[in-house]
Backbone as JSON, one array per atom type, in Angstrom:
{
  "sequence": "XXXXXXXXXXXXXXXXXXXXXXXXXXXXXXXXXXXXXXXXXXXXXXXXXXXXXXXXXXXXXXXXXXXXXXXXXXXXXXXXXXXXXXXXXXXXXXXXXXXXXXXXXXXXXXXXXXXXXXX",
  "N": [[21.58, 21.57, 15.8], [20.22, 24.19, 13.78], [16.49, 24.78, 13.17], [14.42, 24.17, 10.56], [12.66, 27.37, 9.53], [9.26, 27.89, 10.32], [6.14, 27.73, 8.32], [3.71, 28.8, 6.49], [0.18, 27.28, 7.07], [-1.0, 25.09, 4.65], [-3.62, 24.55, 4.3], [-5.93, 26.66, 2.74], [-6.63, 30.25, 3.17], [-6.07, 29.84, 6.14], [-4.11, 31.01, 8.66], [-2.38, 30.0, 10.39], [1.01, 28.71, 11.38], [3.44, 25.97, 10.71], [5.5, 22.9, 10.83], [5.02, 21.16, 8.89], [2.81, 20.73, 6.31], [0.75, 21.04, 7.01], [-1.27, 22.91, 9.35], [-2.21, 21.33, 12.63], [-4.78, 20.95, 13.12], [-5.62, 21.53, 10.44], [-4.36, 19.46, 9.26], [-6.04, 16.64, 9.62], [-7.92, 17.36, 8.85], [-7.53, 17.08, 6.42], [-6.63, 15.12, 6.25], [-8.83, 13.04, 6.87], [-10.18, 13.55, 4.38], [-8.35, 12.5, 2.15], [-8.53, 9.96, 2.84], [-10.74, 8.6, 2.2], [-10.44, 7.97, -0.42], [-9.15, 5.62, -0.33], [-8.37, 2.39, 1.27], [-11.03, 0.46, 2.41], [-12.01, 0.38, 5.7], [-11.57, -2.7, 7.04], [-9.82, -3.73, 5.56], [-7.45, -2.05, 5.28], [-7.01, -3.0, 8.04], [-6.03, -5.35, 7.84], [-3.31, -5.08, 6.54], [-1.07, -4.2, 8.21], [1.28, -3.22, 10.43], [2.42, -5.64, 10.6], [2.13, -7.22, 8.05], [3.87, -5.81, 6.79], [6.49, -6.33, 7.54], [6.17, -9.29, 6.96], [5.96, -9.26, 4.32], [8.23, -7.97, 3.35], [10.68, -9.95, 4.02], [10.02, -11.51, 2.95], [10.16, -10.69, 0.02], [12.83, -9.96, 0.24], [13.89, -12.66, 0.25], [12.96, -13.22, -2.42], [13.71, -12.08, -4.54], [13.02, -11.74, -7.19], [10.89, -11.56, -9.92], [8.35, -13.83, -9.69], [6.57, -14.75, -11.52], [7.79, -13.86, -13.92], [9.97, -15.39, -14.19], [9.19, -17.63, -14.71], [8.46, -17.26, -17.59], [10.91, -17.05, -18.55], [12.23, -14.32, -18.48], [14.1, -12.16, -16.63], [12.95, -10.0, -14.12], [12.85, -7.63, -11.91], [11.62, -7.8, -8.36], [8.57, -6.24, -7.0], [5.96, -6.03, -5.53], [4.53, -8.49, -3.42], [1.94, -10.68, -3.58], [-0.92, -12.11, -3.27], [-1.89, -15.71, -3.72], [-4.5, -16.96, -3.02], [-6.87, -14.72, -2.35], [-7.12, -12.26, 1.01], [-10.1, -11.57, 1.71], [-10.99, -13.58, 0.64], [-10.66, -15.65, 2.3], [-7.92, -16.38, 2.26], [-4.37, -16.2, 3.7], [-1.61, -14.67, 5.22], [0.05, -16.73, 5.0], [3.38, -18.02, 4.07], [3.33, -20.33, 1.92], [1.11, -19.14, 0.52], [2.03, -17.2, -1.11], [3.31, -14.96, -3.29], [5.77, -13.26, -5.09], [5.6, -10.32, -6.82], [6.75, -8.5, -9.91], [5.44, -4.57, -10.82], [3.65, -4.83, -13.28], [2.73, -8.01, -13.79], [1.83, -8.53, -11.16], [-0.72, -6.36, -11.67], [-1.85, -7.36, -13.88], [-2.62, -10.04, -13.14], [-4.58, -9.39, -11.16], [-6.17, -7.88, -12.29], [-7.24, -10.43, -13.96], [-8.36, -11.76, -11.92], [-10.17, -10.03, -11.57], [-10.13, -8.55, -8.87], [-9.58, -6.28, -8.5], [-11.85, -4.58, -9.04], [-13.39, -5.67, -7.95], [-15.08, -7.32, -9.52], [-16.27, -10.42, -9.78]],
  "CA": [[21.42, 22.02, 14.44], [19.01, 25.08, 13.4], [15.43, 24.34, 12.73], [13.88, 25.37, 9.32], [11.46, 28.37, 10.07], [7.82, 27.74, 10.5], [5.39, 28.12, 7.22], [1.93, 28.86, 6.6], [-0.51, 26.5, 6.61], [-1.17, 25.13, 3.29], [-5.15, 24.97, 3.65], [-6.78, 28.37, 2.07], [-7.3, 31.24, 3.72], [-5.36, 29.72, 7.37], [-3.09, 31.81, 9.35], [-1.57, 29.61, 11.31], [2.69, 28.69, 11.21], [3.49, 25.19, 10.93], [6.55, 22.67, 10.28], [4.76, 20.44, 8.35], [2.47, 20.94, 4.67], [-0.84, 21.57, 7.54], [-1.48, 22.43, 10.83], [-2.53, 19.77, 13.29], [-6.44, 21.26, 13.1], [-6.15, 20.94, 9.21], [-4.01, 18.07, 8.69], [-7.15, 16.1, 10.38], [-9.55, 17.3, 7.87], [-6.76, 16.55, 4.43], [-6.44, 12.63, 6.52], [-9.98, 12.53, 6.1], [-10.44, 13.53, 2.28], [-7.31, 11.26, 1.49], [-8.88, 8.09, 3.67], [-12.09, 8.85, 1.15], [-9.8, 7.13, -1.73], [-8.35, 4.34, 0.23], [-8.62, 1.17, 1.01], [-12.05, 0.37, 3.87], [-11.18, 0.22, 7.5], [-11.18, -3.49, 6.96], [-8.93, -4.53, 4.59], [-6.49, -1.37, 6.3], [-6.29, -4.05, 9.11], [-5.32, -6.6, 7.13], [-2.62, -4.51, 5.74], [-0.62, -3.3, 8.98], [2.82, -3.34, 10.58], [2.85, -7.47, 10.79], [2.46, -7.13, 6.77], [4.72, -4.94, 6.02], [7.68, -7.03, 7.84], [5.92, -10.74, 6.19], [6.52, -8.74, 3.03], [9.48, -7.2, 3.23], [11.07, -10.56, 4.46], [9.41, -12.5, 1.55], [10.75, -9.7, -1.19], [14.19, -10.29, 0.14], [13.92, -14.27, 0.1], [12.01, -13.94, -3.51], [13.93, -10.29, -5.16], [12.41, -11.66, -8.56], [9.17, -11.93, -10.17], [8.33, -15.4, -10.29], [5.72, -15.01, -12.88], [8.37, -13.6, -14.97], [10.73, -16.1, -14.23], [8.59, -18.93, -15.65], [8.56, -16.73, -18.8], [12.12, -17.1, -18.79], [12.59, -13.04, -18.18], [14.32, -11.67, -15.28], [12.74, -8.72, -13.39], [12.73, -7.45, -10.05], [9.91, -8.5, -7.89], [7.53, -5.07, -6.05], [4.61, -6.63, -5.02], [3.84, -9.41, -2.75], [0.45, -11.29, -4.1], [-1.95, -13.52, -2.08], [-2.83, -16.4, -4.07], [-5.79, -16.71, -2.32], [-6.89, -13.06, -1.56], [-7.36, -12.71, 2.44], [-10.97, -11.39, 1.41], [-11.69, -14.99, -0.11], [-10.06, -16.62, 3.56], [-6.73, -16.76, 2.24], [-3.71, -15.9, 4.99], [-0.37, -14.46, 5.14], [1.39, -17.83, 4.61], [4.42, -18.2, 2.37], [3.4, -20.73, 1.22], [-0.23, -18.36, -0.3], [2.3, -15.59, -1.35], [4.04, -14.29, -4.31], [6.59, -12.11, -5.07], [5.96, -10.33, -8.54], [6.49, -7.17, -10.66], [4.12, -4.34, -11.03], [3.05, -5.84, -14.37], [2.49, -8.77, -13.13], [0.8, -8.15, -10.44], [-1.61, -5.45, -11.86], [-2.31, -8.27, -14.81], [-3.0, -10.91, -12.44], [-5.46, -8.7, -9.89], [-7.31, -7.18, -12.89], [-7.94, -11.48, -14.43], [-9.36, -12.2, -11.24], [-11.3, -9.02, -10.92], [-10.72, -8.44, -7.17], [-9.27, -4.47, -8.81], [-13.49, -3.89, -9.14], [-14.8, -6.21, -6.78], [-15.94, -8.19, -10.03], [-15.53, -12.17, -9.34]],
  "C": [[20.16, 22.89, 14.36], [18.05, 24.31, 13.11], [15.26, 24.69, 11.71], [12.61, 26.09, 9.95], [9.8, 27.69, 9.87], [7.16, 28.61, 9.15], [4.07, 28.31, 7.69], [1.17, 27.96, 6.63], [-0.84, 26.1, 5.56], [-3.18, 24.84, 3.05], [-5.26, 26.58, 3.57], [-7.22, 28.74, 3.41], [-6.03, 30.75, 5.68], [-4.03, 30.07, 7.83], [-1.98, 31.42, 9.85], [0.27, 29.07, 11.0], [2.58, 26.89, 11.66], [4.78, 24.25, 10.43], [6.25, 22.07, 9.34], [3.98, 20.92, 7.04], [1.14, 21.95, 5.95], [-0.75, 21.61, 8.94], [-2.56, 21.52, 11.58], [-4.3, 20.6, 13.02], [-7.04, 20.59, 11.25], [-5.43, 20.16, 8.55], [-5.17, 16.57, 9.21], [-7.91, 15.82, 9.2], [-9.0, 16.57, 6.45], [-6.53, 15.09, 4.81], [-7.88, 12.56, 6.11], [-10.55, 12.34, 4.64], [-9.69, 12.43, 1.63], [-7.99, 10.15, 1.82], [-10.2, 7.95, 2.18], [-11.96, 7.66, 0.09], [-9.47, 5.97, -1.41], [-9.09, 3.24, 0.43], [-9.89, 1.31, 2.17], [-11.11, 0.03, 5.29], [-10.51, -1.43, 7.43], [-10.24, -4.04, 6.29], [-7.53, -3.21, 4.89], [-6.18, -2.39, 7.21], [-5.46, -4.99, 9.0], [-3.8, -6.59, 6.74], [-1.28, -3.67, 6.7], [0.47, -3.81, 9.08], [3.17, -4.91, 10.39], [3.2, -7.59, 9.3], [3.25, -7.19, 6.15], [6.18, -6.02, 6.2], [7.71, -8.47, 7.15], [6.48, -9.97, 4.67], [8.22, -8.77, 2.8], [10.57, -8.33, 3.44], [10.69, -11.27, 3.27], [10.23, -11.93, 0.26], [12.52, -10.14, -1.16], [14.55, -11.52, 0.5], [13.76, -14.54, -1.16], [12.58, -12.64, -4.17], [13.49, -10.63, -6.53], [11.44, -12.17, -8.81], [9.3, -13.23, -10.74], [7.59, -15.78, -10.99], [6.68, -14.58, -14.31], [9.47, -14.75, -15.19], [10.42, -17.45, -14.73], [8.54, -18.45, -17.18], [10.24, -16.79, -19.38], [12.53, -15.1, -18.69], [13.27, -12.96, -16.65], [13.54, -10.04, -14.76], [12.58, -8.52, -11.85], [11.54, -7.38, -9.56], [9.19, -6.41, -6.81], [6.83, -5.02, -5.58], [4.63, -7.74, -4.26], [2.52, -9.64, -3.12], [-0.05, -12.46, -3.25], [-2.22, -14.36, -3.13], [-4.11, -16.91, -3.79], [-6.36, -15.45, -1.23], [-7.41, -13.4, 0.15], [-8.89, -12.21, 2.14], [-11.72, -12.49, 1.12], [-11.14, -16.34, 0.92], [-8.92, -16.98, 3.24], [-5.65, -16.03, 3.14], [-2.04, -15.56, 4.28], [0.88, -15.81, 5.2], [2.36, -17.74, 3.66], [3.62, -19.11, 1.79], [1.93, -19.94, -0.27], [0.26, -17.18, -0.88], [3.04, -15.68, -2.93], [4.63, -13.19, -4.82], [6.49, -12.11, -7.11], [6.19, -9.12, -8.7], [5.49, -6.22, -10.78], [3.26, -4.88, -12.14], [2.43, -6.54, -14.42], [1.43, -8.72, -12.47], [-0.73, -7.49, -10.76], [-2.4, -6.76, -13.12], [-3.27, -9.22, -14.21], [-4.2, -10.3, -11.45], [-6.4, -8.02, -11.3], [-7.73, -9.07, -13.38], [-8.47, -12.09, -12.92], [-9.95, -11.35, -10.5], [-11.4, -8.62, -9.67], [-10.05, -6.44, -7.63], [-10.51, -4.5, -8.28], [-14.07, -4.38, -8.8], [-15.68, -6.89, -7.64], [-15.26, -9.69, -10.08], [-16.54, -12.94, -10.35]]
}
């Protein structure tokens, strides 16, 4: 199957032809600016391929928010939640997890302040 043609670079002013948004010199520098916003190296670790699969395995054991479901609502669950954040020594156990809504979730992470790091 044909390729699609080769573009410009999308940083300013750069010449170069690439398949992607940047070429490999200045997709380097736009990972760095993005990492800027993100989460610290540490809590990235925390957060890697083992995660993603404890999640993703939890979500489809738990497909509804179980904070909503004590409310008597149904909604579909998006989040995985630590009841005891791994920051505060809590672990990827089921039994420390929770499957909730963004709602939810964002409710629950701003009343125990770990959004702004206030406790």
């Amino acid at each position: 199957m044909p390729r699609k043609p080769k573009r410009p670079c999308s940083f300013p002013s750069c010449p170069n032809l690439t398949e992607g948004r940047f070429c490999e010199e200045h997709e380097k520098i736009d990972n760095k600016r993005y990492e800027k916003y993100g989460r610290d190296p540490v809590a990235r670790r925390r957060y890697g391929r083992a995660w993603k699969r404890i999640r993703d395995s939890y979500i489809s054991q738990y497909p509804l928010c179980q904070e909503c479901e004590r409310g008597g609502r149904l909604t579909k669950a998006e989040e995985v939640h630590h009841i005891l954040p791994l920051s505060r020594g809590g672990t990827h156990n089921r039994s420390n997890l929770m499957a909730l809504c963004k709602s939810c979730h964002s409710a629950i992470t701003a009343r125990d302040g770990d959004r702004w790091n206030r406790r």
